[in-house]
CSV table of C-alpha atoms in Angstrom, one decimal:
chain,number,residue,atom,x,y,z
A,1,MET,CA,17.9,-20.2,-70.3
A,2,SER,CA,14.6,-19.2,-71.8
A,3,ILE,CA,11.3,-20.8,-70.7
A,4,VAL,CA,10.7,-22.2,-74.1
A,5,SER,CA,14.2,-23.9,-74.3
A,6,SER,CA,13.3,-25.9,-71.2
A,7,LEU,CA,10.3,-27.6,-72.9
A,8,SER,CA,10.2,-31.1,-74.3
A,9,PRO,CA,12.3,-31.5,-77.5
A,10,ARG,CA,9.4,-33.3,-79.1
A,11,ALA,CA,7.1,-30.4,-78.4
A,12,LEU,CA,9.7,-27.9,-79.7
A,13,ALA,CA,10.1,-30.0,-82.9
A,14,ALA,CA,6.4,-29.8,-83.7
A,15,PRO,CA,6.4,-28.0,-87.0
A,16,GLU,CA,4.3,-24.9,-87.8
A,17,SER,CA,1.5,-25.7,-90.2
A,18,GLY,CA,2.3,-24.3,-93.6
A,19,ILE,CA,-1.4,-24.1,-94.3
A,20,VAL,CA,-2.2,-22.2,-91.1
A,21,GLU,CA,0.7,-19.8,-91.9
A,22,LEU,CA,-1.0,-18.7,-95.1
A,23,VAL,CA,-4.4,-18.5,-93.3
A,24,ASN,CA,-3.0,-16.3,-90.6
A,25,TYR,CA,-1.2,-14.1,-93.1
A,26,ALA,CA,-4.3,-13.2,-95.1
A,27,ARG,CA,-7.4,-14.1,-93.0
A,28,GLY,CA,-10.2,-11.5,-93.2
A,29,ARG,CA,-9.0,-9.6,-96.3
A,30,GLU,CA,-11.8,-8.0,-98.3
A,31,GLY,CA,-12.7,-9.9,-101.4
A,32,LEU,CA,-10.8,-13.0,-100.3
A,33,LEU,CA,-11.7,-16.3,-101.9
A,34,PRO,CA,-10.3,-18.9,-99.3
A,35,LEU,CA,-9.5,-22.2,-101.0
A,36,TRP,CA,-6.7,-23.0,-98.7
A,37,VAL,CA,-8.3,-25.1,-96.0
A,38,GLY,CA,-10.2,-28.4,-96.4
A,39,GLU,CA,-13.7,-27.3,-95.8
A,40,GLY,CA,-16.8,-26.3,-97.7
A,41,ASP,CA,-18.6,-22.9,-97.6
A,42,LEU,CA,-21.8,-24.1,-96.0
A,43,PRO,CA,-22.5,-24.0,-92.2
A,44,THR,CA,-23.7,-27.2,-90.5
A,45,PRO,CA,-27.3,-27.9,-91.7
A,46,ASP,CA,-30.1,-27.1,-89.3
A,47,PHE,CA,-31.3,-30.7,-88.8
A,48,ILE,CA,-27.9,-31.5,-87.2
A,49,SER,CA,-27.5,-28.3,-85.2
A,50,ARG,CA,-31.1,-28.6,-83.9
A,51,ALA,CA,-30.5,-32.2,-82.6
A,52,ALA,CA,-27.5,-31.0,-80.7
A,53,MET,CA,-29.3,-27.9,-79.3
A,54,ASP,CA,-32.2,-30.0,-78.2
A,55,ALA,CA,-29.9,-32.4,-76.4
A,56,LEU,CA,-28.1,-29.4,-74.8
A,57,ALA,CA,-31.3,-27.8,-73.7
A,58,SER,CA,-32.5,-31.1,-72.2
A,59,GLY,CA,-29.5,-31.3,-70.0
A,60,GLU,CA,-27.3,-33.8,-71.8
A,61,THR,CA,-24.2,-32.2,-70.4
A,62,PHE,CA,-22.8,-34.9,-68.1
A,63,TYR,CA,-19.9,-37.4,-68.5
A,64,THR,CA,-20.8,-40.0,-71.1
A,65,TRP,CA,-19.6,-43.2,-72.7
A,66,GLN,CA,-15.9,-43.2,-73.5
A,67,ARG,CA,-16.5,-45.2,-76.6
A,68,GLY,CA,-19.4,-43.1,-77.8
A,69,ILE,CA,-23.1,-43.1,-77.0
A,70,PRO,CA,-24.9,-46.3,-78.0
A,71,GLU,CA,-27.1,-44.4,-80.5
A,72,LEU,CA,-24.1,-43.0,-82.4
A,73,ARG,CA,-22.3,-46.3,-82.5
A,74,GLN,CA,-25.4,-47.9,-83.9
A,75,ALA,CA,-25.9,-45.1,-86.4
A,76,LEU,CA,-22.3,-45.7,-87.6
A,77,SER,CA,-22.9,-49.4,-88.0
A,78,ASP,CA,-26.0,-48.6,-90.1
A,79,TYR,CA,-24.1,-46.0,-92.1
A,80,TYR,CA,-21.5,-48.6,-93.1
A,81,ASP,CA,-24.2,-51.0,-94.0
A,82,ARG,CA,-25.8,-48.5,-96.4
A,83,HIS,CA,-22.7,-47.1,-98.0
A,84,PHE,CA,-20.0,-49.8,-97.7
A,85,GLY,CA,-22.2,-52.9,-97.9
A,86,ILE,CA,-20.9,-54.4,-94.7
A,87,ARG,CA,-22.6,-55.0,-91.4
A,88,LEU,CA,-20.2,-54.3,-88.6
A,89,PRO,CA,-21.4,-54.7,-85.0
A,90,VAL,CA,-21.2,-51.6,-82.8
A,91,GLU,CA,-18.2,-53.0,-81.0
A,92,HIS,CA,-16.1,-52.0,-84.0
A,93,PHE,CA,-16.9,-48.2,-83.6
A,94,TYR,CA,-15.3,-45.6,-81.2
A,95,VAL,CA,-16.1,-41.9,-81.2
A,96,THR,CA,-13.3,-39.4,-81.0
A,97,GLY,CA,-12.8,-35.7,-80.6
A,98,SER,CA,-12.1,-35.2,-84.3
A,99,GLY,CA,-10.5,-37.2,-87.1
A,100,MET,CA,-7.2,-35.8,-85.9
A,101,GLN,CA,-7.7,-37.3,-82.5
A,102,ALA,CA,-8.6,-40.6,-84.1
A,103,ILE,CA,-5.2,-40.5,-85.8
A,104,GLN,CA,-3.4,-39.6,-82.6
A,105,ILE,CA,-5.0,-42.4,-80.7
A,106,ALA,CA,-4.3,-44.9,-83.5
A,107,VAL,CA,-0.6,-43.8,-83.5
A,108,GLN,CA,-0.4,-44.2,-79.8
A,109,ALA,CA,-1.9,-47.7,-80.0
A,110,LEU,CA,0.3,-48.9,-82.8
A,111,THR,CA,3.7,-47.3,-82.2
A,112,SER,CA,6.3,-46.9,-79.4
A,113,PRO,CA,9.2,-44.3,-79.4
A,114,GLY,CA,11.6,-45.3,-82.2
A,115,ASP,CA,9.1,-47.3,-84.2
A,116,GLU,CA,8.3,-46.3,-87.8
A,117,LEU,CA,5.2,-45.8,-89.9
A,118,VAL,CA,5.3,-45.5,-93.7
A,119,TYR,CA,3.0,-43.0,-95.4
A,120,LEU,CA,2.4,-41.8,-99.0
A,121,SER,CA,3.5,-38.3,-99.8
A,122,PRO,CA,2.5,-35.6,-100.6
A,123,SER,CA,0.2,-36.0,-97.6
A,124,TRP,CA,-1.9,-34.0,-95.2
A,125,PRO,CA,0.9,-32.9,-92.8
A,126,ASN,CA,-0.7,-33.9,-89.6
A,127,ILE,CA,0.0,-37.6,-89.8
A,128,ALA,CA,3.8,-37.1,-90.0
A,129,ALA,CA,3.6,-34.6,-87.2
A,130,ALA,CA,1.5,-36.8,-85.0
A,131,LEU,CA,4.0,-39.6,-85.4
A,132,GLU,CA,7.0,-37.4,-84.6
A,133,ILE,CA,5.4,-35.9,-81.5
A,134,ALA,CA,4.6,-39.4,-80.3
A,135,GLY,CA,8.3,-40.3,-80.6
A,136,ALA,CA,7.9,-42.5,-83.6
A,137,ARG,CA,9.4,-41.9,-87.1
A,138,SER,CA,7.4,-41.0,-90.2
A,139,LEU,CA,8.8,-42.4,-93.4
A,140,SER,CA,7.5,-40.9,-96.6
A,141,VAL,CA,7.1,-42.8,-99.9
A,142,GLU,CA,6.4,-40.4,-102.7
A,143,LEU,CA,3.5,-41.0,-105.1
A,144,GLN,CA,4.5,-40.8,-108.8
A,145,PHE,CA,3.3,-37.9,-110.8
A,146,GLU,CA,3.1,-38.3,-114.5
A,147,GLY,CA,0.9,-36.8,-117.2
A,148,GLY,CA,-1.1,-34.9,-114.6
A,149,LYS,CA,-2.0,-38.0,-112.6
A,150,TRP,CA,-0.7,-39.6,-109.4
A,151,ALA,CA,0.0,-43.3,-108.9
A,152,VAL,CA,1.4,-45.6,-106.2
A,153,ASP,CA,4.5,-47.7,-106.6
A,154,LEU,CA,4.3,-50.9,-104.4
A,155,ASP,CA,8.0,-51.5,-104.8
A,156,ARG,CA,8.8,-48.1,-103.2
A,157,ILE,CA,6.6,-48.9,-100.2
A,158,GLU,CA,8.3,-52.3,-99.7
A,159,ALA,CA,11.7,-50.7,-100.0
A,160,ALA,CA,10.9,-48.3,-97.2
A,161,ILE,CA,10.0,-51.1,-94.7
A,162,THR,CA,12.5,-51.9,-92.0
A,163,PRO,CA,12.5,-54.1,-88.9
A,164,LYS,CA,11.2,-51.0,-87.0
A,165,THR,CA,8.2,-50.5,-89.3
A,166,LYS,CA,4.9,-51.1,-87.5
A,167,GLY,CA,2.5,-50.0,-90.2
A,168,ILE,CA,1.5,-48.2,-93.4
A,169,PHE,CA,-0.7,-45.1,-93.4
A,170,ILE,CA,-2.9,-44.9,-96.5
A,171,ASN,CA,-5.2,-41.9,-97.2
A,172,THR,CA,-7.4,-42.5,-100.2
A,173,PRO,CA,-8.9,-40.5,-101.8
A,174,SER,CA,-5.9,-38.4,-101.0
A,175,ASN,CA,-5.5,-35.0,-99.4
A,176,PRO,CA,-3.9,-33.2,-101.2
A,177,THR,CA,-3.4,-35.0,-104.5
A,178,GLY,CA,-6.8,-36.5,-105.2
A,179,TRP,CA,-5.1,-39.8,-105.9
A,180,THR,CA,-7.6,-42.6,-105.4
A,181,ALA,CA,-6.5,-46.2,-104.9
A,182,THR,CA,-8.1,-48.8,-107.1
A,183,LYS,CA,-9.4,-52.0,-105.5
A,184,GLN,CA,-6.3,-53.7,-107.0
A,185,ASP,CA,-4.1,-51.1,-105.3
A,186,LEU,CA,-5.7,-51.8,-102.0
A,187,GLY,CA,-5.4,-55.5,-102.4
A,188,ASP,CA,-1.7,-55.2,-103.2
A,189,ILE,CA,-1.0,-53.0,-100.3
A,190,LEU,CA,-2.9,-55.3,-97.9
A,191,ALA,CA,-0.9,-58.3,-99.3
A,192,LEU,CA,2.3,-56.3,-98.6
A,193,ALA,CA,1.1,-55.6,-95.0
A,194,ARG,CA,0.3,-59.2,-94.4
A,195,LYS,CA,3.7,-60.3,-95.8
A,196,HIS,CA,5.5,-58.1,-93.3
A,197,ASP,CA,3.0,-58.4,-90.5
A,198,LEU,CA,2.2,-54.7,-90.5
A,199,TRP,CA,-0.8,-52.7,-89.5
A,200,ILE,CA,-2.7,-50.6,-92.0
A,201,LEU,CA,-3.9,-47.2,-90.8
A,202,ALA,CA,-6.6,-46.3,-93.3
A,203,ASP,CA,-7.8,-42.7,-93.6
A,204,GLU,CA,-10.9,-42.9,-95.8
A,205,ILE,CA,-12.4,-39.6,-94.8
A,206,TYR,CA,-13.1,-38.7,-98.5
A,207,ALA,CA,-14.5,-42.0,-99.6
A,208,ARG,CA,-17.8,-40.5,-100.5
A,209,TYR,CA,-16.1,-37.9,-102.7
A,210,TYR,CA,-15.5,-40.2,-105.6
A,211,PHE,CA,-16.3,-38.6,-109.0
A,212,ALA,CA,-16.7,-41.9,-110.9
A,213,GLY,CA,-19.9,-42.4,-108.9
A,214,GLY,CA,-20.8,-44.3,-105.7
A,215,ARG,CA,-18.0,-44.3,-103.2
A,216,ALA,CA,-14.3,-44.9,-103.6
A,217,PRO,CA,-12.8,-48.4,-103.1
A,218,SER,CA,-12.1,-49.2,-99.5
A,219,PHE,CA,-10.0,-51.6,-97.6
A,220,LEU,CA,-13.3,-53.0,-96.4
A,221,ASP,CA,-13.7,-54.4,-99.9
A,222,VAL,CA,-10.6,-56.5,-99.8
A,223,MET,CA,-9.9,-57.3,-96.1
A,224,ASP,CA,-10.6,-60.6,-94.3
A,225,GLU,CA,-11.5,-61.1,-90.7
A,226,GLY,CA,-8.3,-60.8,-88.6
A,227,ASP,CA,-6.5,-58.4,-90.9
A,228,LYS,CA,-4.7,-55.7,-88.9
A,229,ILE,CA,-6.5,-52.5,-90.1
A,230,ILE,CA,-7.6,-49.4,-88.2
A,231,PHE,CA,-9.9,-46.9,-90.0
A,232,VAL,CA,-10.0,-43.3,-89.0
A,233,ASN,CA,-12.7,-40.9,-90.1
A,234,SER,CA,-14.5,-37.6,-89.4
A,235,PHE,CA,-17.8,-35.9,-89.6
A,236,SER,CA,-16.1,-32.7,-90.9
A,237,LYS,CA,-16.2,-32.9,-94.7
A,238,ASN,CA,-19.4,-34.9,-95.5
A,239,TRP,CA,-21.8,-33.0,-93.2
A,240,SER,CA,-20.1,-29.5,-93.0
A,241,MET,CA,-19.1,-30.1,-89.4
A,242,THR,CA,-15.4,-29.1,-89.4
A,243,GLY,CA,-15.7,-26.9,-86.3
A,244,TRP,CA,-17.5,-29.6,-84.3
A,245,ARG,CA,-14.3,-31.8,-84.0
A,246,VAL,CA,-16.1,-35.2,-83.9
A,247,GLY,CA,-14.6,-38.2,-85.6
A,248,TRP,CA,-14.5,-42.0,-85.2
A,249,ILE,CA,-12.4,-45.1,-85.4
A,250,VAL,CA,-13.3,-48.5,-86.9
A,251,ALA,CA,-11.1,-51.2,-85.3
A,252,PRO,CA,-11.2,-54.8,-84.2
A,253,PRO,CA,-13.3,-55.3,-81.1
A,254,GLU,CA,-10.4,-56.8,-79.3
A,255,MET,CA,-8.8,-53.4,-79.1
A,256,GLY,CA,-11.9,-51.9,-77.4
A,257,GLN,CA,-10.5,-51.5,-73.9
A,258,VAL,CA,-7.2,-50.1,-75.2
A,259,LEU,CA,-8.9,-47.5,-77.3
A,260,GLU,CA,-11.3,-46.6,-74.4
A,261,ASN,CA,-8.4,-46.1,-72.1
A,262,LEU,CA,-6.6,-43.8,-74.6
A,263,ILE,CA,-9.8,-41.8,-75.0
A,264,GLN,CA,-10.2,-41.6,-71.3
A,265,TYR,CA,-6.8,-40.2,-70.7
A,266,SER,CA,-7.0,-37.6,-73.5
A,267,THR,CA,-10.5,-36.1,-73.7
A,268,SER,CA,-12.6,-38.5,-71.5
A,269,GLY,CA,-15.1,-38.6,-74.4
A,270,VAL,CA,-17.0,-36.4,-76.8
A,271,ALA,CA,-19.8,-34.2,-75.4
A,272,GLN,CA,-23.1,-36.1,-75.5
A,273,PHE,CA,-25.1,-33.3,-77.1
A,274,MET,CA,-22.5,-33.1,-79.9
A,275,GLN,CA,-22.9,-36.8,-80.4
A,276,LYS,CA,-26.6,-36.4,-80.8
A,277,GLY,CA,-25.9,-34.0,-83.6
A,278,ALA,CA,-23.7,-36.6,-85.2
A,279,VAL,CA,-26.5,-39.2,-84.9
A,280,ALA,CA,-28.7,-36.8,-86.9
A,281,ALA,CA,-26.0,-36.3,-89.5
A,282,LEU,CA,-25.8,-40.1,-90.1
A,283,ASP,CA,-29.5,-40.9,-89.9
A,284,GLN,CA,-30.8,-37.9,-91.9
A,285,GLY,CA,-27.9,-36.5,-93.8
A,286,ASP,CA,-27.6,-38.7,-97.0
A,287,ASP,CA,-29.3,-36.1,-99.2
A,288,PHE,CA,-27.1,-33.3,-97.8
A,289,VAL,CA,-23.9,-35.3,-98.5
A,290,ALA,CA,-25.1,-36.1,-102.0
A,291,ALA,CA,-25.6,-32.4,-102.6
A,292,ASN,CA,-22.2,-31.6,-101.3
A,293,ILE,CA,-20.6,-34.2,-103.6
A,294,ALA,CA,-22.5,-32.8,-106.6
A,295,LYS,CA,-21.3,-29.3,-105.8
A,296,ALA,CA,-17.8,-30.5,-105.5
A,297,ALA,CA,-18.0,-32.2,-108.8
A,298,ARG,CA,-19.3,-29.1,-110.6
A,299,SER,CA,-16.7,-26.8,-108.9
A,300,ARG,CA,-13.9,-29.3,-109.7
A,301,ASP,CA,-14.8,-29.2,-113.4
A,302,ILE,CA,-15.0,-25.4,-113.5
A,303,LEU,CA,-11.6,-25.0,-111.7
A,304,CYS,CA,-9.7,-27.7,-113.5
A,305,ASP,CA,-11.1,-27.0,-117.0
A,306,ALA,CA,-10.2,-23.3,-116.8
A,307,LEU,CA,-6.7,-23.9,-115.5
A,308,VAL,CA,-5.8,-26.8,-117.8
A,309,ALA,CA,-6.9,-24.6,-120.7
A,310,THR,CA,-4.1,-22.2,-120.0
A,311,ASN,CA,-1.6,-24.9,-121.1
A,312,ARG,CA,0.5,-23.9,-118.1
A,313,VAL,CA,-1.0,-26.3,-115.6
A,314,GLU,CA,-0.1,-30.0,-115.6
A,315,THR,CA,-2.6,-31.2,-113.1
A,316,LEU,CA,-5.7,-33.1,-114.5
A,317,LYS,CA,-9.0,-33.5,-112.7
A,318,PRO,CA,-8.6,-35.6,-109.5
A,319,ASP,CA,-10.6,-38.8,-109.2
A,320,GLY,CA,-11.6,-38.1,-105.6
A,321,ALA,CA,-11.4,-35.9,-102.5
A,322,ILE,CA,-12.1,-32.1,-102.6
A,323,TYR,CA,-8.7,-30.7,-103.8
A,324,ALA,CA,-6.9,-29.8,-107.0
A,325,PHE,CA,-3.1,-30.1,-106.5
A,326,LEU,CA,-1.8,-27.6,-109.0
A,327,LYS,CA,1.5,-27.6,-110.7
A,328,ILE,CA,1.7,-24.2,-112.3
A,329,GLY,CA,5.4,-23.8,-113.0
A,330,VAL,CA,6.7,-22.1,-109.8
A,331,ALA,CA,9.8,-23.3,-108.0
A,332,ASP,CA,8.8,-22.1,-104.5
A,333,SER,CA,5.1,-22.8,-103.7
A,334,ARG,CA,5.2,-21.1,-100.3
A,335,ARG,CA,6.4,-17.9,-101.9
A,336,ALA,CA,4.0,-18.3,-104.7
A,337,ALA,CA,1.0,-18.8,-102.3
A,338,LEU,CA,1.9,-15.6,-100.6
A,339,ASP,CA,2.2,-13.7,-103.9
A,340,ILE,CA,-1.0,-15.2,-105.2
A,341,VAL,CA,-3.1,-14.2,-102.2
A,342,ASP,CA,-1.5,-10.7,-102.3
A,343,LYS,CA,-2.2,-10.2,-106.1
A,344,THR,CA,-5.4,-12.1,-106.7
A,345,GLY,CA,-7.1,-12.5,-103.3
A,346,VAL,CA,-7.3,-16.3,-103.8
A,347,GLY,CA,-6.0,-18.3,-100.8
A,348,LEU,CA,-4.2,-21.5,-101.8
A,349,ALA,CA,-2.2,-23.9,-99.6
A,350,PRO,CA,1.5,-24.2,-100.5
A,351,GLY,CA,2.6,-27.7,-101.6
A,352,THR,CA,5.6,-27.3,-99.2
A,353,ALA,CA,3.1,-27.9,-96.4
A,354,PHE,CA,2.5,-31.5,-97.7
A,355,GLY,CA,5.9,-32.9,-97.5
A,356,PRO,CA,8.2,-34.6,-100.0
A,357,GLY,CA,6.9,-34.4,-103.6
A,358,GLY,CA,4.7,-31.4,-102.9
A,359,GLU,CA,7.2,-28.5,-103.3
A,360,LEU,CA,6.2,-27.5,-106.8
A,361,PHE,CA,2.4,-27.6,-106.2
A,362,LEU,CA,-0.4,-25.5,-104.7
A,363,ARG,CA,-3.6,-27.0,-103.2
A,364,ALA,CA,-7.0,-25.6,-103.9
A,365,CYS,CA,-10.1,-26.8,-102.1
A,366,PHE,CA,-13.1,-26.7,-104.5
A,367,LEU,CA,-15.9,-27.7,-102.1
A,368,ARG,CA,-17.5,-24.2,-102.6
A,369,ASP,CA,-20.2,-22.4,-104.5
A,370,PRO,CA,-19.4,-23.0,-108.2
A,371,THR,CA,-19.9,-19.3,-108.9
A,372,GLN,CA,-17.1,-18.4,-106.4
A,373,VAL,CA,-14.9,-21.1,-107.8
A,374,ALA,CA,-15.4,-19.6,-111.3
A,375,VAL,CA,-14.2,-16.2,-110.1
A,376,ALA,CA,-11.2,-17.8,-108.3
A,377,ALA,CA,-10.3,-19.8,-111.5
A,378,GLU,CA,-10.4,-16.5,-113.6
A,379,ARG,CA,-8.1,-14.8,-111.2
A,380,LEU,CA,-5.7,-17.7,-111.1
A,381,CYS,CA,-5.6,-18.1,-114.8
A,382,ASP,CA,-4.8,-14.4,-115.2
A,383,TYR,CA,-2.0,-14.8,-112.7
A,384,ILE,CA,-0.6,-18.0,-114.3
A,385,LEU,CA,-0.6,-16.5,-117.8
A,386,LYS,CA,1.6,-13.7,-116.5
A,387,LEU,CA,4.3,-15.9,-115.1
């Protein structure tokens, strides 16, 4: 018997990331334009890094608050007041070691082995994997794709609910599709959750990337006190902090001790000097985020206008997030992604990595310099026209 075969079946069942497979295949190639992962091309701005370095230099390297330092939890409360128009006391906020850990902790809090969580697909693959590794089941409900746009079908969600269902995971604006729920959509989903006494796990990481202006509709706009909703979020996308691995949870204060315990037995808290950088991001970073959003909007237009003009691409401009999910007429998106990076030097993520409904698509992240995106669009158009 091999060493690996003696490991936990749940660990062995953890899938290889279809995104990481492509990155590992072509990372470091000369002339590569990497649009495959969900991050921008700017490093963390200096005002954030300097705050963390100053805290590190001053010796803030000891164990810290499991729920997050008081300054960061207050900064999160102030951030939601500014951008979501709601004043939530600090007891609603919990700092985590990345948005991914926020999801893992929420999954651990909501589900037991054998329980189910419904999610909309195509989807960022980590939510389904987190559920399966925890011993729960992930049930996908496919978004509808028609006329280049995505839409949600409430009847499909309700049909997927069983006595074992504990909640519904909603990511809006969506990675990878760019689908953005309307306030009516969110109200209808919330009503469905109330009807079946389900939790909602709301991933609103891209709420600021909403190209109609302002921010995207949020469950905060439609919920009432006592609704069973957990929000997960991250510093990664807004403030160019993907490598920092700092996120947060917004949850009912009654869950505080449970969430603190789950943090304690996983990471025992986020390093205090990193949290000081996160405070600076929230308190001083509104202009930087606005510039990132404006850049994403310009690059979205450049990429999508060029590709749609080929008359070979069905996808229209997404309403939100930082991705174009491209249907270019290939039957195997994994094979196509490998071929595209070999022939054009443009790295795309295969739609097969995003679960049911994504097989015919490729994801491009456009949170990059518009000049680079224009070059990528030209290369992709040339490739598509030769299919």
